[in-house]
Structures are given as structure tokens and as C-alpha cells.
Amino acid sequence: DYITSELVNGTNNLIKRDSLDQIIWQTEINNSITIRKIFILQNQDLIFLGTSQKINEKNKNMVVVRINPEGDILWEKYFEPRRKSKDYDSYRIGISLVELENSNICITGTDGYSPIGPITLHMVTTLNKHGELVWEYYGQFCGEGEGFNDLFADSSNNLYISGFACAADFWGSSVGILLKLSPPFINSLDIILNKFSIIPNPAQENIVIDIDPSITIKNMNIYNINGVKVNTPLVTSNNIIDVSNFTTGIYFCELTLVDGSKYRSRFVKQ
């Protein structure tokens, strides 16, 4: 048996056929969906992993569709990119999937945008059997089209993930990585998306590193658009940085936390 995604009378359909090319079932899905991969769960339900981008919309959403063996849609979920840009198209793409012992499904991929240098993060999204979000993990930066690629889970629900990340200069080169995540899993979205921002942006005189006070910064570096580390000015106790002597352009601020994790954010010097 095999499954295809086809346009039938102008509508997008998933069609399962047998070895004699006879239709077993046919299910209509949203026309904006592009199916990328199909996975079979232990109970023979099917997970369709794809993307959705409606006409005149900038963002490409990750789509997860669960269908039972009879071809009935159990649920259809859309996940917008977490890292968005007002100037560039953003995307959230699922690459690999594994079923955990507790019937949750774990999806790896990338999330972000890549106008100049990588502004894309590794992503792990975990859903329960009803398609509800359980937890998410966002890791190091990666280049466009890269990210967390291969995924394996053992009987204890430890996750082993391989892929690519940008090297230390994070421009023009990548390195292979292997990551292990173990229960209890911690949602890292609040750290990456909510606890680190730069204001004002664009800036002329000073910038402020706006980060949750519960997070301890080990060190900070600033890179220009070419990936060259600039002389980091003195940071005050209020996380205020004087950038008045910086030339006009785009810069990246990299924070290293005490646990060794690194996060970056872009700002513009006018």
C-alpha cells in the first residue's frame, strides 16, 4: 500500500491505494498544506508532517495531521514560527518524528528566518495523543535548511538528536552535533523568546539587555554582520551598553549563561 498527496477537483487530498492501484481511502485536507513526510505509529495511526503557507501570508507554519487507519482525520494542528521577523519570511519546519513510550510524539526541526547569517534555531516540539502541546526545546543556531535531523528515543524516553549547528563564528561554517535530552523535560521557550531582548532596536547611543533577573549571564560578546567579534564595551549593573562608537550596521549580541548555553539576538546600530 502507498499514500500520495494529490489535487482532486481543485482540492488537496490524501489518497491511500493498494498494490493494484485501487483506492482504499481518500481524505481531503486544507489546500494550503504541503505534506513533507509520513510516519506510522504503533497503533497504525498515521502522522503527516508538513507546512502551510496561505496566499499573501509571510509565515510558513508547521502542520501535523493525525489520521486513523481508516483514513479519518483525528486532528490537524498548526504551529506558527516562534522567531518572527517583520522584514523577512519566517518558517517552522518539522524534519523528524519519534513516538515516545507515553504515546506522546516528538518532532524535531527548525524555526526562524535566515536573511543574513543564521537566525534559525533548532527546535523540538512534543505533542500528546490529542495534538496538544506538551513542551518545546529550542537549541543552538543553525543555517537555513539545517537543524535537528535524526531522532531516537529509548525505553526511558531519553531523546538522542543529531544535526548541524553553526560553528563558533556562526557564519559560513557548520559542525555536527549530538544532543541528549532526558526527562523531566524543561520548556526552554521562556528563556529564548521572552527573557532576552535588546532595547531600543534600532539604537543610536545605548542598548539595554533586557533579561529575566533570575538568569545569570556568564559573559557576553558582540559580533558584526561579517561575524567579526567587536570590542565589547563595559556593561553596567543595569545591563546598559554604550554603542555610540559602533559603525552603522547590523550586530549580534551573544549571551553565555552559567550552564554554558548560548543565546543570540540581533540589533541595528543607526
PDB file of C-alpha atoms in Angstrom:
ATOM      1  CA  ASP A   1       0.000   0.000   0.000  1.00  0.00           C
ATOM      2  CA  TYR A   2       1.110   3.570  -0.540  1.00  0.00           C
ATOM      3  CA  ILE A   3      -0.160   7.102   0.144  1.00  0.00           C
ATOM      4  CA  THR A   4       0.026  10.155  -2.101  1.00  0.00           C
ATOM      5  CA  SER A   5      -0.974  13.801  -1.820  1.00  0.00           C
ATOM      6  CA  GLU A   6      -2.958  14.828  -4.897  1.00  0.00           C
ATOM      7  CA  LEU A   7      -5.164  17.639  -6.195  1.00  0.00           C
ATOM      8  CA  VAL A   8      -8.639  16.286  -6.960  1.00  0.00           C
ATOM      9  CA  ASN A   9     -11.126  18.745  -8.498  1.00  0.00           C
ATOM     10  CA  GLY A  10      -9.058  21.611  -7.129  1.00  0.00           C
ATOM     11  CA  THR A  11      -8.864  20.275  -3.567  1.00  0.00           C
ATOM     12  CA  ASN A  12      -5.910  18.754  -1.733  1.00  0.00           C
ATOM     13  CA  ASN A  13      -6.405  15.055  -0.944  1.00  0.00           C
ATOM     14  CA  LEU A  14      -4.502  12.279   0.789  1.00  0.00           C
ATOM     15  CA  ILE A  15      -5.136   9.018  -1.043  1.00  0.00           C
ATOM     16  CA  LYS A  16      -4.193   5.503   0.055  1.00  0.00           C
ATOM     17  CA  ARG A  17      -4.012   2.831  -2.654  1.00  0.00           C
ATOM     18  CA  ASP A  18      -3.264  -0.869  -2.622  1.00  0.00           C
ATOM     19  CA  SER A  19      -0.740  -2.762  -4.741  1.00  0.00           C
ATOM     20  CA  LEU A  20      -3.290  -2.931  -7.586  1.00  0.00           C
ATOM     21  CA  ASP A  21      -3.647   0.870  -7.523  1.00  0.00           C
ATOM     22  CA  GLN A  22      -7.169   0.647  -6.098  1.00  0.00           C
ATOM     23  CA  ILE A  23      -8.209   3.419  -3.710  1.00  0.00           C
ATOM     24  CA  ILE A  24      -8.541   2.234  -0.090  1.00  0.00           C
ATOM     25  CA  TRP A  25      -9.478   5.624   1.292  1.00  0.00           C
ATOM     26  CA  GLN A  26      -9.374   9.283   0.276  1.00  0.00           C
ATOM     27  CA  THR A  27      -9.309  12.231   2.689  1.00  0.00           C
ATOM     28  CA  GLU A  28      -9.499  15.934   1.862  1.00  0.00           C
ATOM     29  CA  ILE A  29      -7.110  18.288   3.668  1.00  0.00           C
ATOM     30  CA  ASN A  30      -6.558  22.060   3.608  1.00  0.00           C
ATOM     31  CA  ASN A  31      -5.316  23.324   0.234  1.00  0.00           C
ATOM     32  CA  SER A  32      -2.567  25.358   1.931  1.00  0.00           C
ATOM     33  CA  ILE A  33      -0.860  22.205   3.282  1.00  0.00           C
ATOM     34  CA  THR A  34       2.223  20.693   1.668  1.00  0.00           C
ATOM     35  CA  ILE A  35       2.961  17.207   3.035  1.00  0.00           C
ATOM     36  CA  ARG A  36       6.675  16.546   3.626  1.00  0.00           C
ATOM     37  CA  LYS A  37       6.804  13.228   5.498  1.00  0.00           C
ATOM     38  CA  ILE A  38       4.564  10.405   6.749  1.00  0.00           C
ATOM     39  CA  PHE A  39       5.114   8.395   9.946  1.00  0.00           C
ATOM     40  CA  ILE A  40       3.307   5.261  11.213  1.00  0.00           C
ATOM     41  CA  LEU A  41       2.618   4.988  14.939  1.00  0.00           C
ATOM     42  CA  GLN A  42       2.442   1.773  16.938  1.00  0.00           C
ATOM     43  CA  ASN A  43      -1.373   1.671  16.777  1.00  0.00           C
ATOM     44  CA  GLN A  44      -1.150   2.155  12.976  1.00  0.00           C
ATOM     45  CA  ASP A  45      -2.345   5.776  13.090  1.00  0.00           C
ATOM     46  CA  LEU A  46      -0.573   7.967  10.558  1.00  0.00           C
ATOM     47  CA  ILE A  47       1.160  11.268  11.268  1.00  0.00           C
ATOM     48  CA  PHE A  48       1.517  13.608   8.310  1.00  0.00           C
ATOM     49  CA  LEU A  49       4.190  16.253   8.803  1.00  0.00           C
ATOM     50  CA  GLY A  50       4.139  19.261   6.525  1.00  0.00           C
ATOM     51  CA  THR A  51       3.940  23.019   6.128  1.00  0.00           C
ATOM     52  CA  SER A  52       1.183  25.500   5.427  1.00  0.00           C
ATOM     53  CA  GLN A  53       1.501  28.931   3.863  1.00  0.00           C
ATOM     54  CA  LYS A  54      -1.649  30.740   2.841  1.00  0.00           C
ATOM     55  CA  ILE A  55      -1.742  33.227  -0.017  1.00  0.00           C
ATOM     56  CA  ASN A  56      -0.365  36.675   0.934  1.00  0.00           C
ATOM     57  CA  GLU A  57       0.951  35.338   4.265  1.00  0.00           C
ATOM     58  CA  LYS A  58       4.652  35.667   5.115  1.00  0.00           C
ATOM     59  CA  ASN A  59       4.898  32.869   7.670  1.00  0.00           C
ATOM     60  CA  LYS A  60       5.205  29.186   6.816  1.00  0.00           C
ATOM     61  CA  ASN A  61       3.597  27.179   9.624  1.00  0.00           C
ATOM     62  CA  MET A  62       4.398  23.631  10.668  1.00  0.00           C
ATOM     63  CA  VAL A  63       1.390  21.323  10.227  1.00  0.00           C
ATOM     64  CA  VAL A  64       0.832  17.998  11.989  1.00  0.00           C
ATOM     65  CA  VAL A  65      -2.123  15.845  10.881  1.00  0.00           C
ATOM     66  CA  ARG A  66      -3.119  12.591  12.602  1.00  0.00           C
ATOM     67  CA  ILE A  67      -5.240  10.095  10.650  1.00  0.00           C
ATOM     68  CA  ASN A  68      -6.516   6.706  11.801  1.00  0.00           C
ATOM     69  CA  PRO A  69      -6.051   3.528   9.712  1.00  0.00           C
ATOM     70  CA  GLU A  70      -9.478   4.068   8.104  1.00  0.00           C
ATOM     71  CA  GLY A  71      -8.465   7.484   6.759  1.00  0.00           C
ATOM     72  CA  ASP A  72     -10.402   9.643   9.237  1.00  0.00           C
ATOM     73  CA  ILE A  73      -8.694  12.843  10.402  1.00  0.00           C
ATOM     74  CA  LEU A  74      -8.355  12.727  14.200  1.00  0.00           C
ATOM     75  CA  TRP A  75      -6.798  16.171  14.480  1.00  0.00           C
ATOM     76  CA  GLU A  76      -4.996  18.793  12.427  1.00  0.00           C
ATOM     77  CA  LYS A  77      -2.670  21.227  14.216  1.00  0.00           C
ATOM     78  CA  TYR A  78      -0.855  24.346  13.006  1.00  0.00           C
ATOM     79  CA  PHE A  79       2.234  25.784  14.727  1.00  0.00           C
ATOM     80  CA  GLU A  80       3.447  29.263  13.832  1.00  0.00           C
ATOM     81  CA  PRO A  81       7.157  30.170  13.884  1.00  0.00           C
ATOM     82  CA  ARG A  82       8.240  31.374  17.307  1.00  0.00           C
ATOM     83  CA  ARG A  83      11.030  33.523  15.905  1.00  0.00           C
ATOM     84  CA  LYS A  84       9.495  36.018  13.516  1.00  0.00           C
ATOM     85  CA  SER A  85      10.784  38.988  11.573  1.00  0.00           C
ATOM     86  CA  LYS A  86       8.791  41.919  10.260  1.00  0.00           C
ATOM     87  CA  ASP A  87      11.201  42.172   7.323  1.00  0.00           C
ATOM     88  CA  TYR A  88      11.680  38.539   6.282  1.00  0.00           C
ATOM     89  CA  ASP A  89       9.573  35.432   5.762  1.00  0.00           C
ATOM     90  CA  SER A  90       9.598  33.150   8.798  1.00  0.00           C
ATOM     91  CA  TYR A  91       9.175  29.402   8.825  1.00  0.00           C
ATOM     92  CA  ARG A  92       8.757  26.472  11.175  1.00  0.00           C
ATOM     93  CA  ILE A  93       9.595  23.131   9.594  1.00  0.00           C
ATOM     94  CA  GLY A  94       9.368  19.654  11.093  1.00  0.00           C
ATOM     95  CA  ILE A  95      12.006  17.175   9.898  1.00  0.00           C
ATOM     96  CA  SER A  96      11.902  14.020  12.035  1.00  0.00           C
ATOM     97  CA  LEU A  97       9.414  12.377  14.398  1.00  0.00           C
ATOM     98  CA  VAL A  98       9.508   9.665  17.055  1.00  0.00           C
ATOM     99  CA  GLU A  99       6.791   8.154  19.253  1.00  0.00           C
ATOM    100  CA  LEU A 100       7.547   8.080  22.985  1.00  0.00           C
ATOM    101  CA  GLU A 101       6.549   5.370  25.461  1.00  0.00           C
ATOM    102  CA  ASN A 102       3.773   7.564  26.910  1.00  0.00           C
ATOM    103  CA  SER A 103       2.142   7.929  23.439  1.00  0.00           C
ATOM    104  CA  ASN A 104       3.454  11.466  23.044  1.00  0.00           C
ATOM    105  CA  ILE A 105       5.089  12.282  19.721  1.00  0.00           C
ATOM    106  CA  CYS A 106       8.305  14.294  19.480  1.00  0.00           C
ATOM    107  CA  ILE A 107       9.114  16.352  16.375  1.00  0.00           C
ATOM    108  CA  THR A 108      12.458  17.937  15.518  1.00  0.00           C
ATOM    109  CA  GLY A 109      13.166  20.665  13.002  1.00  0.00           C
ATOM    110  CA  THR A 110      13.994  24.345  12.607  1.00  0.00           C
ATOM    111  CA  ASP A 111      12.273  27.624  13.427  1.00  0.00           C
ATOM    112  CA  GLY A 112      13.183  31.133  12.321  1.00  0.00           C
ATOM    113  CA  TYR A 113      14.352  33.121   9.338  1.00  0.00           C
ATOM    114  CA  SER A 114      17.678  33.459   7.512  1.00  0.00           C
ATOM    115  CA  PRO A 115      18.147  36.790   5.753  1.00  0.00           C
ATOM    116  CA  ILE A 116      21.838  37.288   6.505  1.00  0.00           C
ATOM    117  CA  GLY A 117      23.640  34.782   8.611  1.00  0.00           C
ATOM    118  CA  PRO A 118      21.630  32.178  10.501  1.00  0.00           C
ATOM    119  CA  ILE A 119      18.705  33.437  12.533  1.00  0.00           C
ATOM    120  CA  THR A 120      17.296  29.927  12.772  1.00  0.00           C
ATOM    121  CA  LEU A 121      17.065  27.786  15.894  1.00  0.00           C
ATOM    122  CA  HIS A 122      16.993  24.041  16.420  1.00  0.00           C
ATOM    123  CA  MET A 123      13.530  23.036  17.547  1.00  0.00           C
ATOM    124  CA  VAL A 124      11.992  20.098  19.409  1.00  0.00           C
ATOM    125  CA  THR A 125       8.191  20.034  19.742  1.00  0.00           C
ATOM    126  CA  THR A 126       6.344  17.374  21.738  1.00  0.00           C
ATOM    127  CA  LEU A 127       2.591  16.732  21.448  1.00  0.00           C
ATOM    128  CA  ASN A 128       0.297  14.372  23.315  1.00  0.00           C
ATOM    129  CA  LYS A 129      -2.026  11.902  21.588  1.00  0.00           C
ATOM    130  CA  HIS A 130      -4.643  14.640  21.235  1.00  0.00           C
ATOM    131  CA  GLY A 131      -2.263  17.003  19.446  1.00  0.00           C
ATOM    132  CA  GLU A 132      -1.885  19.313  22.434  1.00  0.00           C
ATOM    133  CA  LEU A 133       1.498  20.933  23.064  1.00  0.00           C
ATOM    134  CA  VAL A 134       3.375  19.300  25.964  1.00  0.00           C
ATOM    135  CA  TRP A 135       6.778  21.002  25.861  1.00  0.00           C
ATOM    136  CA  GLU A 136       9.246  22.597  23.472  1.00  0.00           C
ATOM    137  CA  TYR A 137      13.010  22.943  23.375  1.00  0.00           C
ATOM    138  CA  TYR A 138      14.972  25.462  21.337  1.00  0.00           C
ATOM    139  CA  GLY A 139      18.722  24.971  20.966  1.00  0.00           C
ATOM    140  CA  GLN A 140      21.704  26.457  19.154  1.00  0.00           C
ATOM    141  CA  PHE A 141      21.577  28.453  15.942  1.00  0.00           C
ATOM    142  CA  CYS A 142      21.754  26.631  12.636  1.00  0.00           C
ATOM    143  CA  GLY A 143      21.901  27.560   8.988  1.00  0.00           C
ATOM    144  CA  GLU A 144      18.892  27.646   6.719  1.00  0.00           C
ATOM    145  CA  GLY A 145      17.887  24.108   5.774  1.00  0.00           C
ATOM    146  CA  GLU A 146      19.882  22.602   8.641  1.00  0.00           C
ATOM    147  CA  GLY A 147      18.853  21.815  12.206  1.00  0.00           C
ATOM    148  CA  PHE A 148      17.918  18.726  14.181  1.00  0.00           C
ATOM    149  CA  ASN A 149      17.649  15.962  11.598  1.00  0.00           C
ATOM    150  CA  ASP A 150      17.709  12.481  13.174  1.00  0.00           C
ATOM    151  CA  LEU A 151      15.854  11.488  16.318  1.00  0.00           C
ATOM    152  CA  PHE A 152      15.795   8.377  18.528  1.00  0.00           C
ATOM    153  CA  ALA A 153      14.091   7.633  21.852  1.00  0.00           C
ATOM    154  CA  ASP A 154      14.967   4.804  24.234  1.00  0.00           C
ATOM    155  CA  SER A 155      12.627   2.937  26.598  1.00  0.00           C
ATOM    156  CA  SER A 156      13.173   5.579  29.301  1.00  0.00           C
ATOM    157  CA  ASN A 157      12.084   8.385  26.952  1.00  0.00           C
ATOM    158  CA  ASN A 158      15.604   9.783  26.700  1.00  0.00           C
ATOM    159  CA  LEU A 159      15.920  11.607  23.390  1.00  0.00           C
ATOM    160  CA  TYR A 160      19.036  11.385  21.211  1.00  0.00           C
ATOM    161  CA  ILE A 161      19.145  14.009  18.476  1.00  0.00           C
ATOM    162  CA  SER A 162      21.736  14.668  15.793  1.00  0.00           C
ATOM    163  CA  GLY A 163      22.052  17.512  13.324  1.00  0.00           C
ATOM    164  CA  PHE A 164      24.121  20.552  12.459  1.00  0.00           C
ATOM    165  CA  ALA A 165      24.859  23.829  14.205  1.00  0.00           C
ATOM    166  CA  CYS A 166      26.860  26.870  13.276  1.00  0.00           C
ATOM    167  CA  ALA A 167      30.451  26.868  14.432  1.00  0.00           C
ATOM    168  CA  ALA A 168      31.882  29.364  16.880  1.00  0.00           C
ATOM    169  CA  ASP A 169      31.909  32.231  14.387  1.00  0.00           C
ATOM    170  CA  PHE A 170      28.402  31.118  13.238  1.00  0.00           C
ATOM    171  CA  TRP A 171      28.919  32.475   9.732  1.00  0.00           C
ATOM    172  CA  GLY A 172      29.751  30.317   6.758  1.00  0.00           C
ATOM    173  CA  SER A 173      30.525  27.047   8.553  1.00  0.00           C
ATOM    174  CA  SER A 174      28.667  24.297  10.398  1.00  0.00           C
ATOM    175  CA  VAL A 175      29.551  21.489  12.767  1.00  0.00           C
ATOM    176  CA  GLY A 176      27.819  18.200  13.527  1.00  0.00           C
ATOM    177  CA  ILE A 177      26.171  17.928  16.933  1.00  0.00           C
ATOM    178  CA  LEU A 178      24.688  15.165  19.089  1.00  0.00           C
ATOM    179  CA  LEU A 179      22.249  16.115  21.836  1.00  0.00           C
ATOM    180  CA  LYS A 180      20.682  14.071  24.620  1.00  0.00           C
ATOM    181  CA  LEU A 181      17.536  15.294  26.376  1.00  0.00           C
ATOM    182  CA  SER A 182      16.319  13.422  29.442  1.00  0.00           C
ATOM    183  CA  PRO A 183      13.071  13.622  31.462  1.00  0.00           C
ATOM    184  CA  PRO A 184      11.802  15.673  33.142  1.00  0.00           C
ATOM    185  CA  PHE A 185      11.893  17.901  30.083  1.00  0.00           C
ATOM    186  CA  ILE A 186      12.096  21.649  30.591  1.00  0.00           C
ATOM    187  CA  ASN A 187      10.354  24.081  28.287  1.00  0.00           C
ATOM    188  CA  SER A 188      13.116  26.429  27.122  1.00  0.00           C
ATOM    189  CA  LEU A 189      10.886  28.807  25.181  1.00  0.00           C
ATOM    190  CA  ASP A 190      10.603  31.297  28.012  1.00  0.00           C
ATOM    191  CA  ILE A 191      14.386  31.728  28.136  1.00  0.00           C
ATOM    192  CA  ILE A 192      14.872  32.174  24.412  1.00  0.00           C
ATOM    193  CA  LEU A 193      11.778  34.058  23.439  1.00  0.00           C
ATOM    194  CA  ASN A 194      10.757  36.071  26.466  1.00  0.00           C
ATOM    195  CA  LYS A 195      13.752  36.612  28.710  1.00  0.00           C
ATOM    196  CA  PHE A 196      16.293  38.073  26.304  1.00  0.00           C
ATOM    197  CA  SER A 197      15.669  41.113  24.162  1.00  0.00           C
ATOM    198  CA  ILE A 198      17.557  44.257  23.159  1.00  0.00           C
ATOM    199  CA  ILE A 199      16.031  47.717  23.527  1.00  0.00           C
ATOM    200  CA  PRO A 200      15.869  50.118  21.841  1.00  0.00           C
ATOM    201  CA  ASN A 201      16.263  48.460  18.477  1.00  0.00           C
ATOM    202  CA  PRO A 202      17.436  50.199  16.287  1.00  0.00           C
ATOM    203  CA  ALA A 203      19.757  52.079  18.658  1.00  0.00           C
ATOM    204  CA  GLN A 204      21.975  55.154  18.431  1.00  0.00           C
ATOM    205  CA  GLU A 205      23.669  55.641  21.811  1.00  0.00           C
ATOM    206  CA  ASN A 206      22.923  52.808  24.246  1.00  0.00           C
ATOM    207  CA  ILE A 207      21.258  49.421  24.254  1.00  0.00           C
ATOM    208  CA  VAL A 208      19.806  47.567  27.213  1.00  0.00           C
ATOM    209  CA  ILE A 209      19.997  43.787  27.556  1.00  0.00           C
ATOM    210  CA  ASP A 210      16.513  43.035  28.826  1.00  0.00           C
ATOM    211  CA  ILE A 211      16.717  39.627  30.516  1.00  0.00           C
ATOM    212  CA  ASP A 212      14.928  37.975  33.386  1.00  0.00           C
ATOM    213  CA  PRO A 213      16.796  38.758  36.643  1.00  0.00           C
ATOM    214  CA  SER A 214      16.709  35.077  37.612  1.00  0.00           C
ATOM    215  CA  ILE A 215      19.112  34.275  34.760  1.00  0.00           C
ATOM    216  CA  THR A 216      22.837  34.746  35.412  1.00  0.00           C
ATOM    217  CA  ILE A 217      24.986  35.853  32.477  1.00  0.00           C
ATOM    218  CA  LYS A 218      28.481  34.378  32.440  1.00  0.00           C
ATOM    219  CA  ASN A 219      29.814  36.527  29.596  1.00  0.00           C
ATOM    220  CA  MET A 220      28.684  38.487  26.561  1.00  0.00           C
ATOM    221  CA  ASN A 221      30.113  39.041  23.077  1.00  0.00           C
ATOM    222  CA  ILE A 222      29.039  41.245  20.180  1.00  0.00           C
ATOM    223  CA  TYR A 223      29.683  40.382  16.516  1.00  0.00           C
ATOM    224  CA  ASN A 224      29.246  42.466  13.407  1.00  0.00           C
ATOM    225  CA  ILE A 225      27.424  41.283  10.290  1.00  0.00           C
ATOM    226  CA  ASN A 226      30.612  39.620   8.997  1.00  0.00           C
ATOM    227  CA  GLY A 227      30.939  37.509  12.125  1.00  0.00           C
ATOM    228  CA  VAL A 228      33.884  39.501  13.483  1.00  0.00           C
ATOM    229  CA  LYS A 229      33.922  39.984  17.225  1.00  0.00           C
ATOM    230  CA  VAL A 230      33.957  43.649  18.148  1.00  0.00           C
ATOM    231  CA  ASN A 231      35.428  45.108  21.297  1.00  0.00           C
ATOM    232  CA  THR A 232      32.653  44.621  23.811  1.00  0.00           C
ATOM    233  CA  PRO A 233      32.188  47.847  25.797  1.00  0.00           C
ATOM    234  CA  LEU A 234      31.689  47.969  29.531  1.00  0.00           C
ATOM    235  CA  VAL A 235      28.356  46.606  30.685  1.00  0.00           C
ATOM    236  CA  THR A 236      26.819  48.432  33.641  1.00  0.00           C
ATOM    237  CA  SER A 237      24.955  46.764  36.501  1.00  0.00           C
ATOM    238  CA  ASN A 238      21.734  47.653  34.683  1.00  0.00           C
ATOM    239  CA  ASN A 239      22.904  45.803  31.539  1.00  0.00           C
ATOM    240  CA  ILE A 240      23.322  49.078  29.646  1.00  0.00           C
ATOM    241  CA  ILE A 241      25.877  49.024  26.804  1.00  0.00           C
ATOM    242  CA  ASP A 242      27.322  52.082  25.085  1.00  0.00           C
ATOM    243  CA  VAL A 243      27.274  51.509  21.318  1.00  0.00           C
ATOM    244  CA  SER A 244      27.703  55.130  20.260  1.00  0.00           C
ATOM    245  CA  ASN A 245      31.142  54.364  18.727  1.00  0.00           C
ATOM    246  CA  PHE A 246      29.851  51.426  16.671  1.00  0.00           C
ATOM    247  CA  THR A 247      29.636  51.992  12.937  1.00  0.00           C
ATOM    248  CA  THR A 248      26.178  51.861  11.379  1.00  0.00           C
ATOM    249  CA  GLY A 249      25.039  48.328  10.635  1.00  0.00           C
ATOM    250  CA  ILE A 250      23.684  45.050  11.979  1.00  0.00           C
ATOM    251  CA  TYR A 251      25.166  43.375  15.058  1.00  0.00           C
ATOM    252  CA  PHE A 252      24.561  40.201  17.022  1.00  0.00           C
ATOM    253  CA  CYS A 253      24.735  40.013  20.806  1.00  0.00           C
ATOM    254  CA  GLU A 254      25.647  36.594  22.198  1.00  0.00           C
ATOM    255  CA  LEU A 255      24.991  35.744  25.842  1.00  0.00           C
ATOM    256  CA  THR A 256      26.576  32.744  27.553  1.00  0.00           C
ATOM    257  CA  LEU A 257      24.764  31.594  30.681  1.00  0.00           C
ATOM    258  CA  VAL A 258      26.361  29.866  33.662  1.00  0.00           C
ATOM    259  CA  ASP A 259      25.169  26.467  32.397  1.00  0.00           C
ATOM    260  CA  GLY A 260      27.092  27.011  29.161  1.00  0.00           C
ATOM    261  CA  SER A 261      24.046  27.585  26.940  1.00  0.00           C
ATOM    262  CA  LYS A 262      24.311  30.419  24.428  1.00  0.00           C
ATOM    263  CA  TYR A 263      21.618  32.683  23.027  1.00  0.00           C
ATOM    264  CA  ARG A 264      21.860  35.412  20.412  1.00  0.00           C
ATOM    265  CA  SER A 265      19.762  38.367  19.366  1.00  0.00           C
ATOM    266  CA  ARG A 266      20.171  40.894  16.580  1.00  0.00           C
ATOM    267  CA  PHE A 267      20.174  44.685  16.852  1.00  0.00           C
ATOM    268  CA  VAL A 268      20.721  47.538  14.435  1.00  0.00           C
ATOM    269  CA  LYS A 269      23.063  50.474  15.095  1.00  0.00           C
ATOM    270  CA  GLN A 270      21.908  53.649  13.365  1.00  0.00           C
TER     271      GLN A 270
END
